[in-house]
Coordinates of C-alpha atoms (C1' of nucleotides) in Angstrom, one line a residue:
Chain A
M15 CA -193.9 -103.0 -8.1
L16 CA -194.2 -99.5 -9.4
Q17 CA -192.1 -96.4 -8.9
Q18 CA -192.0 -92.9 -10.1
T19 CA -188.7 -91.5 -11.1
N20 CA -187.8 -87.9 -11.7
S21 CA -185.2 -87.8 -14.3
P22 CA -183.6 -84.4 -13.9
L23 CA -181.5 -86.4 -11.4
E24 CA -180.1 -88.4 -14.2
G25 CA -177.7 -87.6 -17.0
H26 CA -178.9 -86.3 -20.4
R27 CA -177.3 -89.2 -22.1
E28 CA -179.7 -91.6 -20.4
A29 CA -182.7 -89.3 -21.2
D30 CA -181.7 -89.1 -24.9
F31 CA -181.4 -92.9 -25.0
R32 CA -184.9 -93.3 -23.7
A33 CA -186.3 -90.7 -26.1
G34 CA -184.3 -92.4 -28.8
V35 CA -186.6 -95.4 -28.9
I36 CA -189.7 -93.3 -29.7
A37 CA -187.8 -91.1 -32.1
R38 CA -186.4 -94.1 -33.9
R39 CA -189.8 -95.7 -34.3
F40 CA -191.4 -92.5 -35.6
S41 CA -188.4 -91.8 -37.9
A42 CA -188.7 -95.3 -39.4
L43 CA -192.3 -94.5 -40.3
C44 CA -192.0 -90.9 -41.6
G45 CA -189.3 -88.2 -41.8
L46 CA -189.4 -85.8 -38.8
S47 CA -188.4 -82.2 -38.7
Q48 CA -185.7 -81.0 -36.1
G49 CA -188.5 -79.4 -34.1
E50 CA -190.4 -82.6 -33.9
L51 CA -187.3 -84.5 -32.9
D52 CA -186.7 -81.9 -30.2
L53 CA -190.2 -82.4 -28.9
L54 CA -189.6 -86.2 -28.6
R55 CA -186.3 -85.5 -26.8
K56 CA -188.1 -83.4 -24.3
I57 CA -190.5 -86.3 -23.6
G58 CA -187.5 -88.5 -22.9
R59 CA -186.5 -86.2 -20.1
A60 CA -190.0 -86.3 -18.5
R61 CA -191.0 -88.3 -15.5
Y62 CA -191.6 -92.0 -16.3
A63 CA -193.2 -95.0 -14.6
T64 CA -191.5 -98.3 -13.9
H65 CA -193.5 -101.5 -13.7
G66 CA -192.0 -104.7 -12.3
P67 CA -191.9 -107.9 -14.4
R68 CA -195.1 -109.9 -14.6
S69 CA -197.2 -107.1 -13.1
M70 CA -200.4 -105.6 -14.4
V71 CA -199.9 -102.3 -16.1
S72 CA -202.6 -100.1 -14.7
A73 CA -203.5 -96.5 -15.1
L74 CA -202.8 -96.1 -11.3
G75 CA -199.1 -95.6 -11.8
M76 CA -199.6 -93.1 -14.5
R77 CA -200.1 -89.4 -14.0
R78 CA -203.3 -89.3 -16.1
P79 CA -205.4 -91.3 -18.5
A80 CA -203.5 -90.4 -21.7
P81 CA -201.8 -92.7 -24.1
H82 CA -198.4 -93.8 -22.8
Y83 CA -195.3 -95.0 -24.7
I84 CA -193.1 -97.9 -23.8
I85 CA -189.5 -96.9 -23.6
S86 CA -188.0 -100.1 -22.3
G87 CA -189.2 -103.7 -21.7
W88 CA -192.0 -105.7 -23.3
A89 CA -195.7 -106.0 -22.5
A90 CA -198.7 -108.0 -23.7
H91 CA -202.2 -107.1 -24.4
T92 CA -204.1 -110.2 -23.3
R93 CA -207.5 -111.7 -23.0
E94 CA -208.4 -114.2 -20.4
F95 CA -211.1 -116.8 -20.3
E96 CA -213.1 -117.8 -17.2
D97 CA -211.5 -121.3 -17.2
G98 CA -207.9 -119.9 -17.2
R99 CA -207.2 -120.0 -20.9
R100 CA -205.3 -117.0 -22.0
Q101 CA -204.6 -115.4 -25.4
I102 CA -202.1 -112.7 -26.1
L103 CA -203.8 -110.3 -28.5
H104 CA -200.8 -108.1 -29.2
L105 CA -197.2 -107.8 -28.1
L106 CA -196.0 -104.4 -27.1
L107 CA -192.4 -103.4 -27.6
P108 CA -190.4 -100.3 -26.9
G109 CA -191.7 -97.4 -29.0
D110 CA -195.3 -98.8 -29.0
S111 CA -198.1 -96.9 -27.3
L112 CA -200.5 -98.2 -24.7
S113 CA -204.0 -96.7 -25.0
A114 CA -205.2 -95.3 -21.7
Q115 CA -208.5 -97.2 -21.7
L116 CA -206.6 -100.5 -21.8
C117 CA -204.8 -99.6 -18.7
V118 CA -208.0 -99.9 -16.7
P119 CA -208.0 -103.7 -16.4
R120 CA -211.4 -105.2 -17.3
R121 CA -212.7 -108.7 -17.4
Q122 CA -211.5 -109.5 -20.9
H123 CA -208.7 -107.0 -21.6
R124 CA -205.6 -106.3 -19.7
I125 CA -202.0 -105.3 -20.2
Q126 CA -199.3 -107.2 -18.5
S127 CA -195.6 -106.5 -18.4
L128 CA -193.5 -109.4 -19.6
S129 CA -190.3 -107.9 -18.2
S130 CA -189.3 -104.8 -16.2
L131 CA -191.1 -102.0 -18.1
Q132 CA -190.7 -98.3 -18.3
T133 CA -193.4 -96.0 -19.8
V134 CA -193.7 -92.3 -20.4
D135 CA -196.8 -90.1 -20.6
G136 CA -197.5 -89.5 -24.3
E137 CA -199.9 -86.6 -23.8
E138 CA -197.7 -84.1 -25.5
I139 CA -196.9 -86.4 -28.4
W140 CA -200.6 -87.0 -28.8
T141 CA -201.7 -83.4 -28.8
A142 CA -198.8 -82.5 -31.2
A143 CA -199.8 -85.2 -33.6
C144 CA -203.4 -84.1 -33.6
D145 CA -202.3 -80.8 -35.1
A146 CA -201.4 -82.0 -38.6
H147 CA -200.5 -78.5 -39.8
A148 CA -198.0 -77.7 -37.1
H149 CA -196.4 -81.2 -36.9
P150 CA -197.0 -83.0 -40.2
G151 CA -194.3 -85.6 -39.5
L152 CA -195.5 -86.6 -36.1
S153 CA -199.0 -86.6 -37.3
K154 CA -198.3 -88.9 -40.2
A155 CA -196.0 -91.1 -38.1
S156 CA -198.7 -91.6 -35.5
A157 CA -201.2 -92.6 -38.2
L158 CA -198.7 -95.0 -39.7
A159 CA -197.9 -96.5 -36.3
E160 CA -201.6 -97.3 -36.0
A161 CA -201.8 -98.7 -39.5
Q162 CA -198.7 -100.8 -38.8
E163 CA -200.3 -102.2 -35.6
R164 CA -203.3 -103.2 -37.7
A165 CA -201.0 -105.0 -40.1
F166 CA -199.5 -106.9 -37.2
L167 CA -202.9 -107.9 -36.0
F168 CA -203.7 -109.2 -39.5
N169 CA -200.5 -111.2 -39.4
H170 CA -201.5 -112.6 -36.0
I171 CA -204.9 -113.7 -37.4
A172 CA -203.4 -115.4 -40.4
R173 CA -200.9 -117.2 -38.3
L174 CA -203.5 -118.5 -35.8
G175 CA -206.0 -119.3 -38.4
R176 CA -204.1 -121.1 -41.1
Q177 CA -200.5 -121.9 -40.1
N178 CA -199.2 -124.8 -38.1
A179 CA -197.0 -124.6 -35.1
Y180 CA -193.7 -124.5 -37.1
E181 CA -195.0 -121.8 -39.5
R182 CA -196.5 -119.7 -36.8
M183 CA -193.3 -119.6 -34.8
A184 CA -191.2 -118.8 -37.9
H185 CA -193.5 -116.0 -38.9
L186 CA -193.6 -114.5 -35.4
F187 CA -189.9 -114.6 -35.1
L188 CA -189.5 -112.7 -38.4
E189 CA -192.1 -110.2 -37.3
L190 CA -190.2 -109.6 -34.0
R191 CA -187.0 -109.3 -35.9
F192 CA -188.6 -106.6 -38.1
R193 CA -190.0 -104.7 -35.1
C194 CA -186.8 -104.8 -33.2
A195 CA -184.8 -103.6 -36.1
Q196 CA -187.2 -100.7 -36.5
V197 CA -186.3 -99.4 -33.1
G198 CA -182.6 -100.4 -33.2
M199 CA -182.9 -103.2 -30.7
D200 CA -181.3 -105.8 -33.1
Q201 CA -177.6 -106.5 -33.4
E202 CA -175.9 -108.9 -35.7
E203 CA -178.9 -111.1 -36.5
S204 CA -180.0 -111.4 -32.9
I205 CA -182.7 -109.7 -30.8
P206 CA -183.6 -109.6 -27.1
F207 CA -186.1 -112.3 -26.3
P208 CA -187.7 -111.9 -22.8
L209 CA -190.6 -114.4 -23.5
T210 CA -190.9 -117.6 -21.7
Q211 CA -192.1 -120.6 -23.6
E212 CA -195.4 -120.4 -21.7
V213 CA -195.9 -116.8 -22.9
L214 CA -195.0 -117.8 -26.4
A215 CA -197.7 -120.5 -26.2
D216 CA -200.3 -118.0 -25.2
L217 CA -199.2 -115.8 -28.1
L218 CA -199.2 -118.6 -30.7
G219 CA -202.3 -120.3 -29.5
L220 CA -200.4 -123.5 -28.7
S221 CA -199.6 -125.5 -25.5
G222 CA -196.3 -124.9 -23.7
V223 CA -195.2 -128.4 -24.5
H224 CA -195.8 -128.1 -28.2
V225 CA -194.0 -124.8 -28.2
N226 CA -191.0 -126.5 -26.7
R227 CA -191.0 -129.3 -29.3
T228 CA -191.2 -126.8 -32.1
I229 CA -188.3 -124.8 -30.7
Q230 CA -186.3 -128.0 -30.4
L231 CA -187.0 -128.7 -34.1
L232 CA -185.8 -125.2 -35.1
R233 CA -182.7 -125.6 -33.0
R234 CA -181.8 -129.1 -34.5
E235 CA -182.2 -127.6 -38.0
K236 CA -179.8 -124.8 -36.9
T237 CA -182.4 -122.3 -38.0
I238 CA -182.3 -120.4 -34.7
R239 CA -180.5 -120.3 -31.4
L240 CA -182.3 -119.3 -28.3
K241 CA -180.2 -118.7 -25.2
H242 CA -179.8 -116.3 -22.4
R243 CA -183.1 -114.4 -23.2
R244 CA -181.8 -113.7 -26.7
L245 CA -182.9 -115.0 -30.1
Y246 CA -180.3 -115.6 -32.8
F247 CA -181.2 -115.9 -36.4
L248 CA -179.0 -118.6 -38.0
N249 CA -181.0 -119.1 -41.2
V250 CA -183.4 -116.3 -42.0
E251 CA -184.0 -117.7 -45.4
A252 CA -185.4 -120.9 -44.0
L253 CA -187.8 -119.0 -41.8
M254 CA -189.0 -116.9 -44.7
R255 CA -189.6 -119.9 -46.9
A256 CA -191.6 -121.7 -44.2
S257 CA -193.8 -118.8 -43.1
E258 CA -194.3 -116.6 -46.2
F259 CA -193.4 -113.6 -44.1
D260 CA -193.9 -110.3 -46.0
P261 CA -192.2 -107.4 -44.3
P262 CA -194.7 -104.5 -44.1
K263 CA -193.9 -101.6 -46.3
M264 CA -195.0 -98.1 -45.5
T265 CA -196.7 -97.6 -48.9
H266 CA -199.0 -100.5 -48.1
L267 CA -200.2 -99.1 -44.8
I268 CA -202.7 -96.4 -44.1
Chain B
M8 CA -219.1 -107.8 -62.9
L9 CA -219.2 -104.2 -62.1
Q10 CA -221.5 -101.3 -63.0
Q11 CA -221.9 -97.7 -62.3
T12 CA -225.4 -96.4 -61.5
N13 CA -226.5 -92.9 -61.4
S14 CA -229.2 -92.7 -58.8
P15 CA -231.1 -89.5 -59.7
L16 CA -233.1 -92.0 -61.9
E17 CA -234.3 -93.7 -58.8
G18 CA -236.7 -92.6 -56.1
H19 CA -235.6 -90.8 -53.0
R20 CA -236.9 -93.6 -50.8
E21 CA -234.3 -95.9 -52.2
A22 CA -231.6 -93.4 -51.7
D23 CA -232.6 -92.7 -48.2
F24 CA -232.6 -96.4 -47.5
R25 CA -229.0 -96.7 -48.7
A26 CA -227.9 -93.7 -46.8
G27 CA -229.7 -95.2 -43.8
V28 CA -227.2 -97.9 -43.3
I29 CA -224.3 -95.5 -42.8
A30 CA -226.4 -93.2 -40.8
R31 CA -227.6 -96.0 -38.5
R32 CA -224.0 -97.3 -38.0
F33 CA -222.7 -93.8 -37.1
S34 CA -225.7 -93.0 -34.9
A35 CA -225.2 -96.2 -33.0
L36 CA -221.7 -95.1 -32.2
C37 CA -222.3 -91.4 -31.5
G38 CA -225.1 -88.9 -31.6
L39 CA -225.2 -86.9 -34.8
S40 CA -226.5 -83.5 -35.5
Q41 CA -229.2 -82.9 -38.1
G42 CA -226.6 -81.3 -40.4
E43 CA -224.5 -84.4 -40.2
L44 CA -227.4 -86.6 -40.9
D45 CA -228.2 -84.5 -43.9
L46 CA -224.6 -84.9 -45.2
L47 CA -224.9 -88.7 -44.9
R48 CA -228.3 -88.6 -46.7
K49 CA -226.6 -86.7 -49.6
I50 CA -224.0 -89.4 -49.8
G51 CA -226.8 -91.9 -50.2
R52 CA -228.0 -90.1 -53.4
A53 CA -224.5 -90.2 -54.9
R54 CA -223.3 -92.5 -57.6
Y55 CA -222.5 -95.9 -56.3
A56 CA -220.7 -99.0 -57.6
T57 CA -222.1 -102.5 -57.8
H58 CA -219.8 -105.6 -57.6
G59 CA -221.0 -109.1 -58.6
P60 CA -220.9 -111.9 -56.0
R61 CA -217.5 -113.6 -55.6
S62 CA -215.7 -110.9 -57.4
M63 CA -212.6 -109.0 -56.4
V64 CA -213.4 -105.5 -55.2
S65 CA -210.8 -103.4 -56.8
A66 CA -210.2 -99.7 -57.1
L67 CA -210.9 -99.9 -60.8
G68 CA -214.6 -99.6 -60.4
M69 CA -214.3 -96.7 -58.0
R70 CA -214.2 -93.1 -59.0
R71 CA -211.0 -92.4 -57.0
P72 CA -208.8 -93.9 -54.4
A73 CA -210.7 -92.8 -51.4
P74 CA -212.3 -94.8 -48.6
H75 CA -215.5 -96.3 -49.7
Y76 CA -218.5 -97.5 -47.6
I77 CA -220.5 -100.6 -48.1
I78 CA -224.2 -99.9 -48.4
S79 CA -225.4 -103.4 -49.2
G80 CA -223.9 -106.9 -49.3
W81 CA -221.0 -108.5 -47.5
A82 CA -217.3 -108.6 -48.3
A83 CA -214.2 -110.2 -46.8
H84 CA -210.7 -108.9 -46.3
T85 CA -208.6 -112.0 -47.0
R86 CA -205.0 -113.2 -47.0
E87 CA -204.0 -116.1 -49.3
F88 CA -201.0 -118.4 -49.0
E89 CA -199.1 -119.7 -51.9
D90 CA -200.4 -123.3 -51.5
G91 CA -204.0 -122.1 -51.6
R92 CA -204.8 -121.8 -47.9
R93 CA -206.9 -118.8 -47.3
Q94 CA -207.7 -116.8 -44.1
I95 CA -210.4 -114.2 -43.8
L96 CA -208.9 -111.4 -41.7
H97 CA -212.0 -109.4 -41.3
L98 CA -215.6 -109.5 -42.4
L99 CA -217.1 -106.3 -43.9
L100 CA -220.8 -105.6 -43.5
P101 CA -223.0 -102.7 -44.7
G102 CA -221.9 -99.5 -43.0
D103 CA -218.3 -100.6 -42.8
S104 CA -215.6 -98.8 -44.8
L105 CA -213.1 -100.2 -47.2
S106 CA -209.8 -98.4 -47.1
A107 CA -208.7 -97.4 -50.6
Q108 CA -205.2 -99.1 -50.3
L109 CA -206.9 -102.4 -49.8
C110 CA -208.7 -102.1 -53.0
V111 CA -205.5 -102.5 -54.9
P112 CA -205.2 -106.2 -54.7
R113 CA -201.7 -107.4 -53.6
R114 CA -200.2 -110.8 -53.1
Q115 CA -201.3 -111.1 -49.5
H116 CA -204.2 -108.7 -49.1
R117 CA -207.4 -108.6 -51.1
I118 CA -211.0 -107.7 -50.7
Q119 CA -213.6 -110.1 -52.1
S120 CA -217.3 -109.7 -52.3
L121 CA -219.2 -112.5 -50.7
S122 CA -222.5 -111.5 -52.3
S123 CA -223.7 -108.8 -54.6
L124 CA -222.1 -105.7 -53.2
Q125 CA -222.8 -101.9 -53.4
T126 CA -220.3 -99.3 -52.3
V127 CA -220.3 -95.5 -52.3
D128 CA -217.5 -93.1 -52.3
G129 CA -216.8 -92.0 -48.8
E130 CA -214.6 -89.0 -49.7
E131 CA -217.1 -86.4 -48.3
I132 CA -217.6 -88.3 -45.1
W133 CA -213.9 -88.6 -44.7
T134 CA -213.1 -84.9 -45.2
A135 CA -216.1 -84.0 -43.0
A136 CA -214.9 -86.3 -40.2
C137 CA -211.4 -84.8 -40.4
D138 CA -212.8 -81.4 -39.3
A139 CA -213.6 -82.3 -35.7
H140 CA -214.8 -78.8 -35.0
A141 CA -217.3 -78.5 -37.8
H142 CA -218.6 -82.1 -37.5
P143 CA -217.9 -83.4 -34.0
G144 CA -220.4 -86.2 -34.2
L145 CA -219.0 -87.6 -37.5
S146 CA -215.5 -87.2 -36.3
K147 CA -216.1 -89.1 -33.1
A148 CA -218.2 -91.8 -34.8
S149 CA -215.5 -92.4 -37.4
A150 CA -212.9 -92.8 -34.6
L151 CA -215.2 -95.1 -32.8
A152 CA -215.9 -97.2 -35.9
E153 CA -212.2 -97.7 -36.2
A154 CA -211.9 -98.6 -32.5
Q155 CA -214.7 -101.0 -32.9
E156 CA -213.0 -102.7 -35.8
R157 CA -210.0 -103.2 -33.6
A158 CA -212.2 -104.8 -31.0
F159 CA -213.5 -107.2 -33.6
L160 CA -210.0 -108.1 -34.7
F161 CA -209.1 -108.8 -31.1
N162 CA -212.2 -111.1 -30.8
H163 CA -211.1 -112.8 -34.0
I164 CA -207.6 -113.4 -32.5
A165 CA -209.0 -114.8 -29.3
R166 CA -211.3 -117.1 -31.1
L167 CA -208.6 -118.5 -33.4
G168 CA -206.0 -118.8 -30.7
R169 CA -207.9 -120.3 -27.8
Q170 CA -211.4 -121.5 -28.6
N171 CA -212.5 -124.8 -30.1
A172 CA -214.7 -125.1 -33.2
Y173 CA -217.9 -125.0 -31.3
E174 CA -216.9 -121.9 -29.2
R175 CA -215.5 -120.1 -32.2
M176 CA -218.7 -120.5 -34.2
A177 CA -220.9 -119.5 -31.2
H178 CA -218.8 -116.4 -30.6
L179 CA -218.7 -115.4 -34.3
F180 CA -222.5 -115.8 -34.6
L181 CA -223.1 -113.5 -31.6
E182 CA -220.7 -111.0 -33.0
L183 CA -222.5 -111.0 -36.3
R184 CA -225.8 -110.7 -34.5
F185 CA -224.4 -107.6 -32.7
R186 CA -223.1 -106.1 -35.9
C187 CA -226.3 -106.7 -37.8
A188 CA -228.4 -105.2 -35.0
Q189 CA -226.2 -102.1 -35.1
V190 CA -227.3 -101.3 -38.7
G191 CA -230.8 -102.6 -38.4
M192 CA -230.3 -105.7 -40.4
D193 CA -231.7 -108.0 -37.8
Q194 CA -235.3 -109.0 -37.3
E195 CA -236.9 -111.2 -34.7
E196 CA -233.7 -113.0 -33.6
S197 CA -232.5 -113.7 -37.1
I198 CA -230.0 -112.1 -39.5
P199 CA -229.1 -112.4 -43.1
F200 CA -226.4 -115.0 -43.6
P201 CA -224.8 -115.0 -47.1
L202 CA -221.7 -117.1 -46.1
T203 CA -221.1 -120.6 -47.5
Q204 CA -219.7 -123.2 -45.1
E205 CA -216.4 -122.9 -47.0
V206 CA -216.3 -119.2 -46.4
L207 CA -217.1 -119.8 -42.7
A208 CA -214.2 -122.3 -42.6
D209 CA -211.8 -119.7 -43.9
L210 CA -213.1 -117.3 -41.4
L211 CA -212.9 -119.6 -38.4
G212 CA -209.6 -121.3 -39.3
L213 CA -211.3 -124.7 -39.7
S214 CA -211.9 -127.1 -42.6
G215 CA -215.2 -127.1 -44.4
V216 CA -216.1 -130.5 -43.2
H217 CA -215.5 -129.6 -39.6
V218 CA -217.6 -126.5 -40.0
N219 CA -220.4 -128.6 -41.3
R220 CA -220.2 -131.0 -38.3
T221 CA -220.2 -128.1 -35.9
I222 CA -223.3 -126.6 -37.5
Q223 CA -225.0 -130.0 -37.3
L224 CA -224.4 -130.1 -33.6
L225 CA -225.7 -126.6 -33.1
R226 CA -228.8 -127.5 -35.1
R227 CA -229.4 -130.8 -33.2
E228 CA -229.2 -128.8 -29.9
K229 CA -231.8 -126.4 -31.3
T230 CA -229.4 -123.5 -30.6
I231 CA -229.6 -122.1 -34.1
R232 CA -231.4 -122.6 -37.4
L233 CA -229.7 -122.0 -40.7
K234 CA -231.8 -121.9 -43.8
H235 CA -232.3 -119.9 -46.9
R236 CA -229.2 -117.8 -46.4
R237 CA -230.6 -116.7 -43.0
L238 CA -229.4 -117.5 -39.5
Y239 CA -232.0 -117.8 -36.7
F240 CA -231.0 -117.6 -33.1
L241 CA -233.1 -120.1 -31.1
N242 CA -231.0 -120.0 -27.9
V243 CA -228.8 -117.0 -27.5
E244 CA -228.2 -117.9 -23.9
A245 CA -226.5 -121.1 -24.9
L246 CA -224.3 -119.4 -27.4
M247 CA -223.2 -116.8 -24.8
R248 CA -222.4 -119.4 -22.2
A249 CA -220.3 -121.4 -24.6
S250 CA -218.3 -118.5 -26.1
E251 CA -218.0 -115.9 -23.3
F252 CA -219.1 -113.3 -25.9
D253 CA -218.9 -109.8 -24.4
P254 CA -220.8 -107.2 -26.5
P255 CA -218.5 -104.2 -27.1
K256 CA -219.6 -101.1 -25.3
M257 CA -218.7 -97.7 -26.6
T258 CA -217.1 -96.6 -23.3
H259 CA -214.5 -99.4 -23.6
L260 CA -213.5 -98.4 -27.1
I261 CA -211.1 -95.6 -28.2
Chain C
dC14 C1' -176.5 -126.6 -1.0
dG15 C1' -181.0 -126.3 -1.7
dG16 C1' -185.0 -124.1 -3.9
dG17 C1' -187.9 -122.8 -7.5
dG18 C1' -189.2 -121.2 -11.9
dG19 C1' -188.7 -122.6 -16.4
dT20 C1' -187.5 -126.4 -19.7
dT21 C1' -187.5 -131.0 -21.5
dT22 C1' -189.2 -135.6 -22.4
dG23 C1' -192.5 -139.6 -23.0
dA24 C1' -197.0 -141.8 -23.3
dC25 C1' -201.4 -141.3 -24.5
dG26 C1' -205.8 -139.1 -26.0
dA27 C1' -208.8 -135.7 -28.3
dA28 C1' -209.8 -132.4 -31.8
dC29 C1' -209.5 -131.5 -36.2
dG30 C1' -208.0 -132.3 -41.2
dT31 C1' -208.2 -135.0 -45.5
dC32 C1' -210.1 -137.8 -49.0
dA33 C1' -213.8 -139.3 -51.4
dA34 C1' -218.4 -140.4 -52.3
dT35 C1' -223.2 -139.0 -52.0
dC36 C1' -227.0 -136.1 -51.4
dG37 C1' -230.0 -132.1 -52.0
dG38 C1' -232.2 -128.1 -53.7
dG39 C1' -233.0 -124.3 -56.3
dG40 C1' -232.0 -122.1 -60.7
dT41 C1' -232.1 -122.7 -65.9
dG42 C1' -233.5 -124.1 -70.2
dG43 C1' -236.5 -126.8 -72.9
Chain D
dC4 C1' -244.2 -127.3 -65.8
dC5 C1' -240.7 -130.6 -65.7
dA6 C1' -236.0 -132.4 -66.2
dC7 C1' -231.5 -131.5 -65.7
dC8 C1' -227.4 -129.6 -63.6
dC9 C1' -224.3 -127.8 -60.6
dC10 C1' -222.7 -125.9 -56.5
dG11 C1' -222.8 -126.5 -51.9
dA12 C1' -224.0 -129.5 -48.0
dT13 C1' -223.5 -133.9 -45.9
dT14 C1' -221.5 -138.3 -44.3
dG15 C1' -218.0 -141.9 -43.2
dA16 C1' -213.3 -143.7 -42.7
dC17 C1' -209.0 -142.7 -41.5
dG18 C1' -204.7 -139.9 -40.6
dT19 C1' -202.2 -136.0 -38.3
dT20 C1' -201.4 -132.4 -35.4
dC21 C1' -201.6 -130.8 -31.2
dG22 C1' -203.2 -131.1 -26.1
dT23 C1' -202.8 -133.2 -21.5
dC24 C1' -200.7 -135.3 -17.7
dA25 C1' -196.8 -136.3 -15.2
dA26 C1' -192.2 -136.8 -14.2
dA27 C1' -187.5 -135.4 -14.5
dC28 C1' -184.2 -132.1 -15.4
dC29 C1' -181.5 -127.8 -15.6
dC30 C1' -179.9 -123.5 -14.3
dC31 C1' -179.6 -119.4 -12.0
dC32 C1' -179.8 -117.2 -7.2
dG33 C1' -179.8 -116.8 -2.8

DNA sequence: CGGGGGTTTGACGAACGTCAATCGGGGTGG
DNA sequence: CCACCCCGATTGACGTTCGTCAAACCCCCG
């Protein structure tokens, strides 16, 4: 379920690609110096952990209890109730960080991989970002990443509290489109979509059956296409009108 | 709607009381040195702003765009939809901070006072907390306050996503009990409760009518008493069983 | 050619929303 | 001190959205 890989065995192209996700995310938030980019590239060549799909991401497979970064695959921060109900609190995409504390599974909080997942130790990024004088770009980008996560949590709350199934799904899809674009995972109005309808239900606070019906509706309207683990946006305008999605701007964060 | 008060005119007892809220909150999160406590006491003697009930808290009444702290009264961070729907994203109690950016009301984000509200400029606290070496306690407490807010947002998401009206209300009441206790606003199993049922509805993602019916039920069961803007806990055990509330522990944060 | 996880569909029920009328209580002005 | 008033709380009837249960279906893989 979990393996350690030493990447010196692999080509630099692959390492650069992995580092690229973090670099893209940070660059989207704040301009980085060449030195900072080099530091991120070095991280990409470091040892990384692989978690199988549907597995619990625990601190066990990680070298030490430091923040880790996802370099490929999706994960979910979930809360579970005693009777089996489950709510996904936050979706984690490549470029996002996992706080170390959360990797110790507790009764109410756990992180589960939703697909095959690769993570790297973020210790060096963390310590570099803490020194705002030496690495102003990394420092600011880290703060903005945190602020952006807060904004996504607020979106999540507004969806669950005051939007119906259709609006919730439209809003979530646009948010995922935004997040994928930020790390370069989008192409031609489509994004990877590794979520089952059951996972989508736990994310949107709905039943699996109702998620299915809502997807059918979006399909019939030709607003989206969902096939082969990929989500195609056929009518972004319709989604925006329905959900009042407001793309987060950096100036509104912090 | 908004006034500036210069507190040297008032007695030190009053100033200490105001500073007490922030000091209590920080002390609950992390031990503070005497020097740090003195710094907080000085803040309490500073000029503060007063906002009328139901007013918009804007940066206008504040000396400068820095984080501010609530020293009395409750406020709400809300999002509003074009058709009038409203969702409260986060409730702000004495001892909580308002980020400056949020005090510039935008289409989707605004902060509204729910009662008469007093805030102080948190600039000095902020700069002191940034220097982790000089003020380790303030620094850690600030970080923990942020982590705790995240935990409350997660609670909010879980409530809205997977709990029914009764469970949501029970869970929220216990969370408020915890938060009030942290700043010494509780007494003998009761807390101040300045929220109307309509506000409660926007917080819990329900209609006002359904909030009322749920409160009636809790009353009939003698689980709570709600009178004169005060909430009495008659059966905490029942609330905990219903809602699976898990009081946040500092070791789980960060 | 099965097998199995995920998806789709229908019938029915429960939780919650909406509308509208009424009630209650505490603050204000006479 | 009393009457009035107004906002919020309360109640009932009814409609809608969404959940539940259960069966069938559909692919993708082995």
